[in-house]
Coordinates of C-alpha atoms in Angstrom, one line a residue:
M1 CA -25.2 53.6 -4.1
R2 CA -22.4 51.7 -4.7
Y3 CA -22.5 48.3 -7.1
M4 CA -19.6 46.0 -8.2
L5 CA -19.6 44.6 -11.4
L6 CA -18.1 41.5 -11.9
I7 CA -17.2 40.6 -15.2
Y8 CA -17.3 36.8 -15.8
A9 CA -16.0 35.2 -19.6
D10 CA -13.9 32.3 -20.8
E11 CA -10.5 33.8 -20.6
N12 CA -9.6 32.0 -23.9
A13 CA -12.0 33.7 -25.6
W14 CA -10.4 36.9 -25.9
T15 CA -7.6 36.9 -28.7
D16 CA -4.4 39.2 -28.0
P17 CA -5.7 42.0 -29.9
E18 CA -9.2 42.0 -28.6
R19 CA -7.9 42.0 -25.2
R20 CA -5.9 45.0 -26.1
E21 CA -8.9 46.4 -27.1
C22 CA -11.0 45.4 -24.3
Y23 CA -8.5 47.2 -22.1
G24 CA -8.4 50.4 -24.1
E25 CA -12.5 50.9 -24.0
S26 CA -12.4 50.0 -20.1
A27 CA -10.4 52.5 -19.5
Q28 CA -12.0 55.0 -21.8
L29 CA -15.4 54.0 -19.9
C30 CA -13.6 54.6 -16.7
H31 CA -12.3 58.3 -18.0
E32 CA -16.1 58.7 -18.8
L33 CA -17.4 57.4 -15.3
A34 CA -15.0 59.7 -13.7
Q35 CA -16.4 62.5 -15.2
K36 CA -19.7 62.1 -14.2
G37 CA -18.7 61.2 -10.6
Q38 CA -19.1 57.4 -10.8
Y39 CA -16.2 56.0 -10.6
V40 CA -14.9 54.6 -7.8
S41 CA -12.1 51.7 -9.0
A42 CA -12.0 49.0 -11.9
S43 CA -9.7 46.6 -12.9
P44 CA -8.9 43.7 -15.2
L45 CA -7.3 40.6 -12.9
Q46 CA -4.5 38.3 -14.2
S47 CA -5.1 35.0 -15.4
V48 CA -7.2 32.1 -13.9
A49 CA -3.8 30.2 -13.8
T50 CA -2.2 32.6 -11.0
A51 CA -5.2 32.4 -8.8
T52 CA -4.7 30.8 -5.0
S53 CA -7.8 29.9 -2.9
V54 CA -7.6 30.0 0.8
Q55 CA -10.3 27.8 2.8
V56 CA -10.6 27.7 6.6
R57 CA -12.5 24.4 8.3
G58 CA -12.3 23.6 11.6
G59 CA -9.3 25.9 12.3
K60 CA -7.1 24.7 10.0
R61 CA -6.0 26.7 6.6
T62 CA -5.9 25.0 3.2
V63 CA -4.3 26.9 0.3
T64 CA -4.5 25.7 -3.2
D65 CA -3.8 26.5 -6.8
G66 CA -6.4 28.0 -9.2
P67 CA -10.1 28.8 -8.4
F68 CA -11.8 27.1 -5.9
A69 CA -14.6 26.4 -8.3
E70 CA -14.5 24.9 -11.6
T71 CA -16.4 26.9 -14.4
R72 CA -17.1 27.5 -17.9
E73 CA -16.6 31.4 -17.1
Q74 CA -14.2 33.2 -15.2
L75 CA -13.8 36.4 -13.4
G76 CA -12.0 38.4 -15.3
G77 CA -11.9 41.9 -13.7
Y78 CA -14.3 44.5 -11.9
F79 CA -16.0 48.2 -12.0
M80 CA -16.8 49.6 -8.4
I81 CA -19.3 52.2 -9.6
D82 CA -21.7 54.9 -7.9
A83 CA -24.7 54.6 -9.3
K84 CA -28.4 56.1 -8.5
N85 CA -30.3 52.6 -8.9
L86 CA -29.9 49.4 -10.3
D87 CA -31.1 50.6 -13.7
E88 CA -28.4 53.2 -14.1
A89 CA -25.8 50.3 -13.2
I90 CA -27.5 47.9 -16.0
E91 CA -26.9 50.8 -18.2
I92 CA -23.2 51.0 -17.5
A93 CA -22.7 47.4 -17.3
G94 CA -23.9 47.4 -20.9
R95 CA -21.2 49.7 -21.9
I96 CA -18.6 47.1 -20.5
P97 CA -16.8 45.7 -23.0
G98 CA -16.5 42.1 -21.4
A99 CA -20.1 41.8 -21.8
R100 CA -20.1 41.1 -25.6
K101 CA -18.3 37.9 -24.8
G102 CA -19.6 37.0 -21.4
T103 CA -21.5 38.2 -18.6
V104 CA -21.5 41.2 -16.1
E105 CA -23.0 40.1 -12.6
I106 CA -24.2 43.4 -10.9
R107 CA -24.2 43.2 -6.8
P108 CA -25.2 46.2 -4.3
V109 CA -22.2 46.7 -1.9
V110 CA -23.3 46.2 1.6
E111 CA -22.1 50.0 3.3
L112 CA -20.3 49.2 6.7
S113 CA -19.6 52.6 8.7
N114 CA -16.9 50.5 10.5
L115 CA -14.6 49.9 7.9
P116 CA -11.3 52.4 7.2
S117 CA -12.0 55.4 4.8
Q118 CA -10.7 55.5 1.4
G119 CA -7.7 58.0 1.0

């Protein structure tokens, strides 16, 4: 089963050296997961200041700068993994460096058969 691990934290909680160390640890975790056949994809996101939100209401599109919701923690990155079950996904989420300063939300992915296959 595929799981999306969403990493939330206050993006200002990290110093530049801590962020670089986090990226290095995350890359190492990705390589370890790949060796076990569990890695699908992962990436940090740019600052919330670069975000754009889109809404469509009554057929009209509204585009605004920034995230839709004001929160103390922002979505900072993700891991997409293959895991046998939720327990295995929890174990992997606990190894993500972002969990030390924020929260990793685990969401099972709905597999739709009519989507294009990954190439």
